[in-house]
Amino acid sequence: MSLALHTIPEPRRRYLRSVRPSGPMSITVDGAEYINFSSNDYFGLSQHPEVKAVAAEALANYGAGAGASRLVTGSHPLYAPLEARLAEMKQSEAALVFGSGYLANIGVISSLAGRHDLILADKLVHACMLDGATLSGAKLLRFQHNNLADLQRLLEKRTENKRCFVLTETLFSMDGDRAPIQEMLALCRQHDAVLISDDAHGLGIVEHYPDSSHIQIGTLSKAAGAYGGYVCASQEVVDYLVNHARSFIFTTALPPATVAAADKAVELLANDESLNERLFDNIILFNSILEGNLNVANEQIMSPIQPIITGSGGAALAAQGALATQGFWVQAIRPPTVPEGTSRLRVTLSAAHRSEDVERLAEAMGELIA
Ligand SMILES: *Cc1c(COP(=O)(O)O)cnc(C)c1O
């Protein structure tokens, strides 16, 4: 039988490449070494000696895998301090760790919302929020990106008998700009809606807005340098999720070493201010060199995600290639990840980048795009 699979034509087609980490912020691809400016390890915590030490200890003590789901025999004692730390950081009553940010988003959204409910999602939210909305069976409407008036318009049209959930990211993954969380929470309170925000890129960067009707999802795979996802919410919501979120119930728990690494990383994020200082020094340096030169999409430049819009996908790929010849790995991002005509280079900066490398990249990009 022929599966008649649809093949994505060039240049849209995606390929997997083998990429070996070869230093704190460097990678080796096809035998050549590059400085990695496309990782979401914003604080370099995946390589932090204290993070690696606790992971190694947990690996030695407990082995490589958890062996079962958290509800069977996989809820290791290491989860409790991590969940307490996350709840404290986000100032929520409780927290629950999932297998990944993707699993947290689909599990939370699909179990809280049902087919009689309404979901209003920012136009640019991550695919996993939309997948959660689809799984929930709720009616899904999109509002213009970060547009409070458009959100209000949709909230006002809503009929009384539907529960309503509003979905956004805190720091948007492809544009690096921030949602007006405080204003959105006020609108949600006014219209009896629940805000679900995905803080995948904001951990340790974006301030928190505790509110009993705010459900905060995030990942331990990016700024925390480990792996896993989480939700911070009321104890009532967390108890509900333990019993209803299928992507929590029907999957194996994280390896103990990963939980230990995430816990140490979140502890460092909460307490080591030098991490934040080094990241923001690099962000300021990058922008000071490029200011006025480039078509930087976001005015809020205090973001580790720096998109440089090229328009066409071909131009983004060509720029990526030119930077690679100079030893920089910068990812070209094209549709369908971003809207048509907004292909871009997505530079991600980290506290672990050396300032001279940030400077050389900014200069190379300035010459390339000028
Ligand atoms: C990366 C990402 C996720 C998924 O998190 P994982 O832990 O990698 O599964 C979810 N939401 C957003 C906005 C992301 O950027």
PDB file of C-alpha atoms in Angstrom, residues 77-342:
ATOM      1  CA  PRO A  77      11.087  12.550  46.555  1.00  0.00           C
ATOM      2  CA  LEU A  78      13.169  14.959  44.421  1.00  0.00           C
ATOM      3  CA  TYR A  79       9.928  16.415  42.976  1.00  0.00           C
ATOM      4  CA  ALA A  80       8.724  17.966  46.240  1.00  0.00           C
ATOM      5  CA  PRO A  81      11.527  20.539  46.663  1.00  0.00           C
ATOM      6  CA  LEU A  82      11.381  21.424  42.945  1.00  0.00           C
ATOM      7  CA  GLU A  83       7.622  21.965  43.019  1.00  0.00           C
ATOM      8  CA  ALA A  84       7.863  23.975  46.237  1.00  0.00           C
ATOM      9  CA  ARG A  85      10.560  26.149  44.658  1.00  0.00           C
ATOM     10  CA  LEU A  86       8.517  26.733  41.498  1.00  0.00           C
ATOM     11  CA  ALA A  87       5.410  27.660  43.488  1.00  0.00           C
ATOM     12  CA  GLU A  88       7.448  30.060  45.597  1.00  0.00           C
ATOM     13  CA  MET A  89       9.039  31.645  42.560  1.00  0.00           C
ATOM     14  CA  LYS A  90       5.681  32.182  40.813  1.00  0.00           C
ATOM     15  CA  GLN A  91       3.911  32.980  44.068  1.00  0.00           C
ATOM     16  CA  SER A  92       1.256  30.356  43.484  1.00  0.00           C
ATOM     17  CA  GLU A  93      -0.320  27.990  45.974  1.00  0.00           C
ATOM     18  CA  ALA A  94       1.018  24.867  44.286  1.00  0.00           C
ATOM     19  CA  ALA A  95       3.006  23.546  41.337  1.00  0.00           C
ATOM     20  CA  LEU A  96       3.039  20.331  39.321  1.00  0.00           C
ATOM     21  CA  VAL A  97       5.918  19.062  37.184  1.00  0.00           C
ATOM     22  CA  PHE A  98       5.122  17.374  33.855  1.00  0.00           C
ATOM     23  CA  GLY A  99       7.351  15.478  31.426  1.00  0.00           C
ATOM     24  CA  SER A 100       7.912  18.535  29.214  1.00  0.00           C
ATOM     25  CA  GLY A 101       6.548  21.989  28.490  1.00  0.00           C
ATOM     26  CA  TYR A 102       4.658  20.557  25.538  1.00  0.00           C
ATOM     27  CA  LEU A 103       3.031  17.916  27.743  1.00  0.00           C
ATOM     28  CA  ALA A 104       2.182  20.521  30.403  1.00  0.00           C
ATOM     29  CA  ASN A 105       0.467  22.793  27.880  1.00  0.00           C
ATOM     30  CA  ILE A 106      -1.602  20.105  26.174  1.00  0.00           C
ATOM     31  CA  GLY A 107      -2.481  18.476  29.507  1.00  0.00           C
ATOM     32  CA  VAL A 108      -3.501  21.635  31.352  1.00  0.00           C
ATOM     33  CA  ILE A 109      -5.482  23.217  28.530  1.00  0.00           C
ATOM     34  CA  SER A 110      -7.249  20.061  27.356  1.00  0.00           C
ATOM     35  CA  SER A 111      -8.274  18.973  30.854  1.00  0.00           C
ATOM     36  CA  LEU A 112      -9.433  22.372  32.166  1.00  0.00           C
ATOM     37  CA  ALA A 113     -11.355  23.432  29.044  1.00  0.00           C
ATOM     38  CA  GLY A 114     -14.171  21.373  27.589  1.00  0.00           C
ATOM     39  CA  ARG A 115     -16.244  21.403  24.460  1.00  0.00           C
ATOM     40  CA  HIS A 116     -18.770  23.854  25.890  1.00  0.00           C
ATOM     41  CA  ASP A 117     -16.070  26.401  26.683  1.00  0.00           C
ATOM     42  CA  LEU A 118     -14.401  29.220  24.829  1.00  0.00           C
ATOM     43  CA  ILE A 119     -10.649  29.660  24.336  1.00  0.00           C
ATOM     44  CA  LEU A 120      -9.224  32.993  23.197  1.00  0.00           C
ATOM     45  CA  ALA A 121      -5.605  32.691  22.074  1.00  0.00           C
ATOM     46  CA  ASP A 122      -3.047  35.261  20.990  1.00  0.00           C
ATOM     47  CA  LYS A 123      -2.279  34.907  17.250  1.00  0.00           C
ATOM     48  CA  LEU A 124       1.339  34.023  17.991  1.00  0.00           C
ATOM     49  CA  VAL A 125       1.027  31.465  20.791  1.00  0.00           C
ATOM     50  CA  HIS A 126       3.129  28.325  20.542  1.00  0.00           C
ATOM     51  CA  ALA A 127       1.847  25.256  18.690  1.00  0.00           C
ATOM     52  CA  CYS A 128       1.434  23.293  21.935  1.00  0.00           C
ATOM     53  CA  MET A 129      -1.116  25.782  23.311  1.00  0.00           C
ATOM     54  CA  LEU A 130      -3.119  25.397  20.104  1.00  0.00           C
ATOM     55  CA  ASP A 131      -2.800  21.611  20.272  1.00  0.00           C
ATOM     56  CA  GLY A 132      -4.147  21.743  23.840  1.00  0.00           C
ATOM     57  CA  ALA A 133      -7.049  23.883  22.665  1.00  0.00           C
ATOM     58  CA  THR A 134      -7.810  21.457  19.825  1.00  0.00           C
ATOM     59  CA  LEU A 135      -7.725  18.461  22.195  1.00  0.00           C
ATOM     60  CA  SER A 136     -10.094  20.222  24.595  1.00  0.00           C
ATOM     61  CA  GLY A 137     -12.814  20.492  21.948  1.00  0.00           C
ATOM     62  CA  ALA A 138     -13.529  24.072  23.060  1.00  0.00           C
ATOM     63  CA  LYS A 139     -14.368  26.794  20.574  1.00  0.00           C
ATOM     64  CA  LEU A 140     -11.105  28.548  19.679  1.00  0.00           C
ATOM     65  CA  LEU A 141     -10.848  32.185  18.598  1.00  0.00           C
ATOM     66  CA  ARG A 142      -7.627  34.143  18.058  1.00  0.00           C
ATOM     67  CA  PHE A 143      -6.964  37.743  19.009  1.00  0.00           C
ATOM     68  CA  GLN A 144      -4.374  39.967  17.367  1.00  0.00           C
ATOM     69  CA  HIS A 145      -0.942  39.667  18.885  1.00  0.00           C
ATOM     70  CA  ASN A 146      -0.700  41.513  22.226  1.00  0.00           C
ATOM     71  CA  ASN A 147      -3.794  43.525  21.275  1.00  0.00           C
ATOM     72  CA  LEU A 148      -5.860  44.235  24.423  1.00  0.00           C
ATOM     73  CA  ALA A 149      -8.680  45.939  22.498  1.00  0.00           C
ATOM     74  CA  ASP A 150      -9.102  42.908  20.260  1.00  0.00           C
ATOM     75  CA  LEU A 151      -9.086  40.601  23.289  1.00  0.00           C
ATOM     76  CA  GLN A 152     -11.691  42.800  24.988  1.00  0.00           C
ATOM     77  CA  ARG A 153     -13.865  42.721  21.862  1.00  0.00           C
ATOM     78  CA  LEU A 154     -13.881  38.905  21.938  1.00  0.00           C
ATOM     79  CA  LEU A 155     -14.464  38.772  25.702  1.00  0.00           C
ATOM     80  CA  GLU A 156     -17.496  41.039  25.323  1.00  0.00           C
ATOM     81  CA  LYS A 157     -19.021  38.814  22.623  1.00  0.00           C
ATOM     82  CA  ARG A 158     -18.817  35.758  24.813  1.00  0.00           C
ATOM     83  CA  THR A 159     -22.044  34.158  25.972  1.00  0.00           C
ATOM     84  CA  GLU A 160     -22.621  33.691  29.690  1.00  0.00           C
ATOM     85  CA  ASN A 161     -22.833  29.925  29.886  1.00  0.00           C
ATOM     86  CA  LYS A 162     -19.382  29.280  28.508  1.00  0.00           C
ATOM     87  CA  ARG A 163     -16.298  29.254  30.665  1.00  0.00           C
ATOM     88  CA  CYS A 164     -13.557  31.246  29.034  1.00  0.00           C
ATOM     89  CA  PHE A 165      -9.772  30.752  28.955  1.00  0.00           C
ATOM     90  CA  VAL A 166      -7.298  33.261  27.545  1.00  0.00           C
ATOM     91  CA  LEU A 167      -3.984  31.914  26.244  1.00  0.00           C
ATOM     92  CA  THR A 168      -0.761  33.849  25.821  1.00  0.00           C
ATOM     93  CA  GLU A 169       2.987  33.564  26.254  1.00  0.00           C
ATOM     94  CA  THR A 170       4.878  35.806  28.663  1.00  0.00           C
ATOM     95  CA  LEU A 171       7.921  36.281  26.409  1.00  0.00           C
ATOM     96  CA  PHE A 172       7.128  35.292  22.833  1.00  0.00           C
ATOM     97  CA  SER A 173       9.379  32.577  21.468  1.00  0.00           C
ATOM     98  CA  MET A 174       9.991  33.915  17.966  1.00  0.00           C
ATOM     99  CA  ASP A 175       9.674  37.696  18.477  1.00  0.00           C
ATOM    100  CA  GLY A 176      11.136  38.142  21.950  1.00  0.00           C
ATOM    101  CA  ASP A 177       8.451  40.641  22.946  1.00  0.00           C
ATOM    102  CA  ARG A 178       6.350  40.442  26.109  1.00  0.00           C
ATOM    103  CA  ALA A 179       2.631  40.114  26.689  1.00  0.00           C
ATOM    104  CA  PRO A 180       0.911  42.799  28.809  1.00  0.00           C
ATOM    105  CA  ILE A 181       0.152  40.195  31.489  1.00  0.00           C
ATOM    106  CA  GLN A 182      -1.035  42.630  34.150  1.00  0.00           C
ATOM    107  CA  GLU A 183      -3.545  44.299  31.813  1.00  0.00           C
ATOM    108  CA  MET A 184      -4.701  40.925  30.509  1.00  0.00           C
ATOM    109  CA  LEU A 185      -5.297  39.706  34.071  1.00  0.00           C
ATOM    110  CA  ALA A 186      -7.402  42.799  34.765  1.00  0.00           C
ATOM    111  CA  LEU A 187      -9.478  42.142  31.640  1.00  0.00           C
ATOM    112  CA  CYS A 188      -9.882  38.488  32.596  1.00  0.00           C
ATOM    113  CA  ARG A 189     -11.051  39.402  36.100  1.00  0.00           C
ATOM    114  CA  GLN A 190     -13.534  41.874  34.640  1.00  0.00           C
ATOM    115  CA  HIS A 191     -14.953  39.225  32.285  1.00  0.00           C
ATOM    116  CA  ASP A 192     -14.687  36.220  34.596  1.00  0.00           C
ATOM    117  CA  ALA A 193     -12.107  34.494  32.407  1.00  0.00           C
ATOM    118  CA  VAL A 194      -9.001  32.517  33.352  1.00  0.00           C
ATOM    119  CA  LEU A 195      -5.590  33.494  31.999  1.00  0.00           C
ATOM    120  CA  ILE A 196      -3.227  30.686  31.074  1.00  0.00           C
ATOM    121  CA  SER A 197       0.236  32.006  30.300  1.00  0.00           C
ATOM    122  CA  ASP A 198       3.150  30.029  28.915  1.00  0.00           C
ATOM    123  CA  ASP A 199       6.377  31.291  30.471  1.00  0.00           C
ATOM    124  CA  ALA A 200       8.613  28.949  28.435  1.00  0.00           C
ATOM    125  CA  HIS A 201      11.022  31.759  27.567  1.00  0.00           C
ATOM    126  CA  GLY A 202      10.438  34.031  30.545  1.00  0.00           C
ATOM    127  CA  LEU A 203      11.719  31.964  33.477  1.00  0.00           C
ATOM    128  CA  GLY A 204      14.252  34.061  35.352  1.00  0.00           C
ATOM    129  CA  ILE A 205      13.654  36.962  32.955  1.00  0.00           C
ATOM    130  CA  VAL A 206      10.045  38.138  33.138  1.00  0.00           C
ATOM    131  CA  GLU A 207       8.500  39.341  36.397  1.00  0.00           C
ATOM    132  CA  HIS A 208       5.599  37.315  37.847  1.00  0.00           C
ATOM    133  CA  TYR A 209       1.979  38.302  38.351  1.00  0.00           C
ATOM    134  CA  PRO A 210       0.432  36.217  41.078  1.00  0.00           C
ATOM    135  CA  ASP A 211      -3.335  36.074  40.827  1.00  0.00           C
ATOM    136  CA  SER A 212      -5.739  33.329  41.787  1.00  0.00           C
ATOM    137  CA  SER A 213      -7.148  33.219  38.246  1.00  0.00           C
ATOM    138  CA  HIS A 214      -3.728  33.041  36.612  1.00  0.00           C
ATOM    139  CA  ILE A 215      -2.439  29.616  35.592  1.00  0.00           C
ATOM    140  CA  GLN A 216       1.261  29.772  34.810  1.00  0.00           C
ATOM    141  CA  ILE A 217       2.810  27.092  32.613  1.00  0.00           C
ATOM    142  CA  GLY A 218       6.498  26.814  31.859  1.00  0.00           C
ATOM    143  CA  THR A 219       9.381  24.595  30.916  1.00  0.00           C
ATOM    144  CA  LEU A 220      12.503  23.368  32.673  1.00  0.00           C
ATOM    145  CA  SER A 221      14.114  22.721  29.276  1.00  0.00           C
ATOM    146  CA  LYS A 222      15.197  26.251  28.390  1.00  0.00           C
ATOM    147  CA  ALA A 223      16.358  28.802  30.989  1.00  0.00           C
ATOM    148  CA  ALA A 224      16.658  25.999  33.567  1.00  0.00           C
ATOM    149  CA  GLY A 225      18.914  24.038  31.204  1.00  0.00           C
ATOM    150  CA  ALA A 226      17.391  20.635  32.074  1.00  0.00           C
ATOM    151  CA  TYR A 227      14.157  19.057  30.858  1.00  0.00           C
ATOM    152  CA  GLY A 228      10.533  18.933  31.961  1.00  0.00           C
ATOM    153  CA  GLY A 229       7.507  21.193  32.197  1.00  0.00           C
ATOM    154  CA  TYR A 230       5.444  22.608  35.020  1.00  0.00           C
ATOM    155  CA  VAL A 231       2.279  24.429  35.950  1.00  0.00           C
ATOM    156  CA  CYS A 232       1.852  26.815  38.880  1.00  0.00           C
ATOM    157  CA  ALA A 233      -1.728  27.272  40.068  1.00  0.00           C
ATOM    158  CA  SER A 234      -4.036  26.840  43.044  1.00  0.00           C
ATOM    159  CA  GLN A 235      -3.940  23.576  44.998  1.00  0.00           C
ATOM    160  CA  GLU A 236      -7.442  22.853  43.689  1.00  0.00           C
ATOM    161  CA  VAL A 237      -6.284  23.113  40.063  1.00  0.00           C
ATOM    162  CA  VAL A 238      -3.170  21.018  40.720  1.00  0.00           C
ATOM    163  CA  ASP A 239      -5.244  18.279  42.391  1.00  0.00           C
ATOM    164  CA  TYR A 240      -7.617  18.341  39.426  1.00  0.00           C
ATOM    165  CA  LEU A 241      -4.734  18.019  36.949  1.00  0.00           C
ATOM    166  CA  VAL A 242      -3.251  15.023  38.794  1.00  0.00           C
ATOM    167  CA  ASN A 243      -6.573  13.286  38.190  1.00  0.00           C
ATOM    168  CA  HIS A 244      -7.484  14.568  34.729  1.00  0.00           C
ATOM    169  CA  ALA A 245      -4.461  15.708  32.704  1.00  0.00           C
ATOM    170  CA  ARG A 246      -3.829  12.749  30.409  1.00  0.00           C
ATOM    171  CA  SER A 247      -0.334  13.918  29.464  1.00  0.00           C
ATOM    172  CA  PHE A 248       0.507  13.824  33.190  1.00  0.00           C
ATOM    173  CA  ILE A 249      -1.168  10.512  34.002  1.00  0.00           C
ATOM    174  CA  PHE A 250      -0.206   8.328  31.048  1.00  0.00           C
ATOM    175  CA  THR A 251       3.498   8.990  30.678  1.00  0.00           C
ATOM    176  CA  THR A 252       6.645   7.937  32.492  1.00  0.00           C
ATOM    177  CA  ALA A 253       8.083  10.306  35.097  1.00  0.00           C
ATOM    178  CA  LEU A 254      11.248  12.252  34.366  1.00  0.00           C
ATOM    179  CA  PRO A 255      14.591  10.578  35.125  1.00  0.00           C
ATOM    180  CA  PRO A 256      15.597  11.440  38.733  1.00  0.00           C
ATOM    181  CA  ALA A 257      18.838  13.086  37.518  1.00  0.00           C
ATOM    182  CA  THR A 258      16.767  15.477  35.391  1.00  0.00           C
ATOM    183  CA  VAL A 259      14.560  16.434  38.342  1.00  0.00           C
ATOM    184  CA  ALA A 260      17.652  17.035  40.492  1.00  0.00           C
ATOM    185  CA  ALA A 261      19.257  19.167  37.748  1.00  0.00           C
ATOM    186  CA  ALA A 262      16.089  21.226  37.283  1.00  0.00           C
ATOM    187  CA  ASP A 263      15.793  21.819  41.037  1.00  0.00           C
ATOM    188  CA  LYS A 264      19.388  23.066  41.316  1.00  0.00           C
ATOM    189  CA  ALA A 265      18.952  25.242  38.215  1.00  0.00           C
ATOM    190  CA  VAL A 266      15.766  26.867  39.529  1.00  0.00           C
ATOM    191  CA  GLU A 267      17.513  27.466  42.859  1.00  0.00           C
ATOM    192  CA  LEU A 268      20.382  29.209  41.029  1.00  0.00           C
ATOM    193  CA  LEU A 269      17.948  31.260  38.926  1.00  0.00           C
ATOM    194  CA  ALA A 270      16.207  32.443  42.072  1.00  0.00           C
ATOM    195  CA  ASN A 271      19.366  33.299  44.000  1.00  0.00           C
ATOM    196  CA  ASP A 272      22.334  34.006  41.736  1.00  0.00           C
ATOM    197  CA  GLU A 273      21.891  37.535  40.457  1.00  0.00           C
ATOM    198  CA  SER A 274      25.114  37.413  38.489  1.00  0.00           C
ATOM    199  CA  LEU A 275      23.377  35.114  35.959  1.00  0.00           C
ATOM    200  CA  ASN A 276      20.860  37.803  35.130  1.00  0.00           C
ATOM    201  CA  GLU A 277      23.501  40.526  35.054  1.00  0.00           C
ATOM    202  CA  ARG A 278      25.663  38.626  32.587  1.00  0.00           C
ATOM    203  CA  LEU A 279      22.711  37.888  30.294  1.00  0.00           C
ATOM    204  CA  PHE A 280      21.566  41.497  30.245  1.00  0.00           C
ATOM    205  CA  ASP A 281      25.133  42.758  29.694  1.00  0.00           C
ATOM    206  CA  ASN A 282      25.237  40.615  26.552  1.00  0.00           C
ATOM    207  CA  ILE A 283      21.795  41.786  25.389  1.00  0.00           C
ATOM    208  CA  ILE A 284      22.778  45.438  25.835  1.00  0.00           C
ATOM    209  CA  LEU A 285      26.115  44.877  24.069  1.00  0.00           C
ATOM    210  CA  PHE A 286      24.438  43.179  21.085  1.00  0.00           C
ATOM    211  CA  ASN A 287      21.899  45.950  20.688  1.00  0.00           C
ATOM    212  CA  SER A 288      24.379  48.776  21.201  1.00  0.00           C
ATOM    213  CA  ILE A 289      26.303  47.542  18.149  1.00  0.00           C
ATOM    214  CA  LEU A 290      23.261  46.851  16.002  1.00  0.00           C
ATOM    215  CA  GLU A 291      21.054  49.775  16.947  1.00  0.00           C
ATOM    216  CA  GLY A 292      19.911  51.692  13.908  1.00  0.00           C
ATOM    217  CA  ASN A 293      21.463  49.082  11.637  1.00  0.00           C
ATOM    218  CA  LEU A 294      18.940  46.350  11.633  1.00  0.00           C
ATOM    219  CA  ASN A 295      15.295  45.765  11.309  1.00  0.00           C
ATOM    220  CA  VAL A 296      14.863  44.626  14.902  1.00  0.00           C
ATOM    221  CA  ALA A 297      11.259  43.510  15.186  1.00  0.00           C
ATOM    222  CA  ASN A 298      10.680  44.269  18.828  1.00  0.00           C
ATOM    223  CA  GLU A 299      11.120  47.541  20.618  1.00  0.00           C
ATOM    224  CA  GLN A 300      11.438  45.749  23.908  1.00  0.00           C
ATOM    225  CA  ILE A 301      15.034  44.858  23.408  1.00  0.00           C
ATOM    226  CA  MET A 302      15.582  43.511  26.901  1.00  0.00           C
ATOM    227  CA  SER A 303      15.031  40.020  25.674  1.00  0.00           C
ATOM    228  CA  PRO A 304      17.402  37.100  25.091  1.00  0.00           C
ATOM    229  CA  ILE A 305      15.517  36.469  21.822  1.00  0.00           C
ATOM    230  CA  GLN A 306      16.606  38.879  19.099  1.00  0.00           C
ATOM    231  CA  PRO A 307      14.796  38.405  15.796  1.00  0.00           C
ATOM    232  CA  ILE A 308      16.255  40.003  12.680  1.00  0.00           C
ATOM    233  CA  ILE A 309      13.546  39.931  10.036  1.00  0.00           C
ATOM    234  CA  THR A 310      14.692  39.126   6.501  1.00  0.00           C
ATOM    235  CA  GLY A 311      11.234  38.742   4.936  1.00  0.00           C
ATOM    236  CA  SER A 312      11.828  35.877   2.544  1.00  0.00           C
ATOM    237  CA  GLY A 313      12.853  32.422   3.679  1.00  0.00           C
ATOM    238  CA  GLY A 314      15.626  32.362   1.070  1.00  0.00           C
ATOM    239  CA  ALA A 315      17.197  35.527   2.495  1.00  0.00           C
ATOM    240  CA  ALA A 316      17.083  34.071   6.001  1.00  0.00           C
ATOM    241  CA  LEU A 317      18.804  30.882   4.816  1.00  0.00           C
ATOM    242  CA  ALA A 318      21.442  32.852   2.892  1.00  0.00           C
ATOM    243  CA  ALA A 319      22.201  34.988   5.960  1.00  0.00           C
ATOM    244  CA  GLN A 320      22.406  31.854   8.114  1.00  0.00           C
ATOM    245  CA  GLY A 321      24.904  30.376   5.643  1.00  0.00           C
ATOM    246  CA  ALA A 322      27.036  33.520   5.549  1.00  0.00           C
ATOM    247  CA  LEU A 323      27.225  33.645   9.356  1.00  0.00           C
ATOM    248  CA  ALA A 324      28.105  29.944   9.480  1.00  0.00           C
ATOM    249  CA  THR A 325      31.181  30.569   7.309  1.00  0.00           C
ATOM    250  CA  GLN A 326      32.302  32.973  10.051  1.00  0.00           C
ATOM    251  CA  GLY A 327      31.795  30.394  12.791  1.00  0.00           C
ATOM    252  CA  PHE A 328      28.393  31.524  14.146  1.00  0.00           C
ATOM    253  CA  TRP A 329      25.441  29.173  14.392  1.00  0.00           C
ATOM    254  CA  VAL A 330      22.289  31.298  14.067  1.00  0.00           C
ATOM    255  CA  GLN A 331      18.979  29.699  13.155  1.00  0.00           C
ATOM    256  CA  ALA A 332      16.871  30.843  10.204  1.00  0.00           C
ATOM    257  CA  ILE A 333      13.174  30.638  11.113  1.00  0.00           C
ATOM    258  CA  ARG A 334      10.640  30.304   8.297  1.00  0.00           C
ATOM    259  CA  PRO A 335       6.921  29.626   7.843  1.00  0.00           C
ATOM    260  CA  PRO A 336       4.995  27.795   9.167  1.00  0.00           C
ATOM    261  CA  THR A 337       6.842  28.509  12.426  1.00  0.00           C
ATOM    262  CA  VAL A 338       6.361  32.245  11.759  1.00  0.00           C
ATOM    263  CA  PRO A 339       3.812  34.017   9.505  1.00  0.00           C
ATOM    264  CA  GLU A 340       4.438  34.271   5.755  1.00  0.00           C
ATOM    265  CA  GLY A 341       6.801  37.123   4.806  1.00  0.00           C
ATOM    266  CA  THR A 342       8.360  37.350   8.278  1.00  0.00           C
TER     267      THR A 342
END
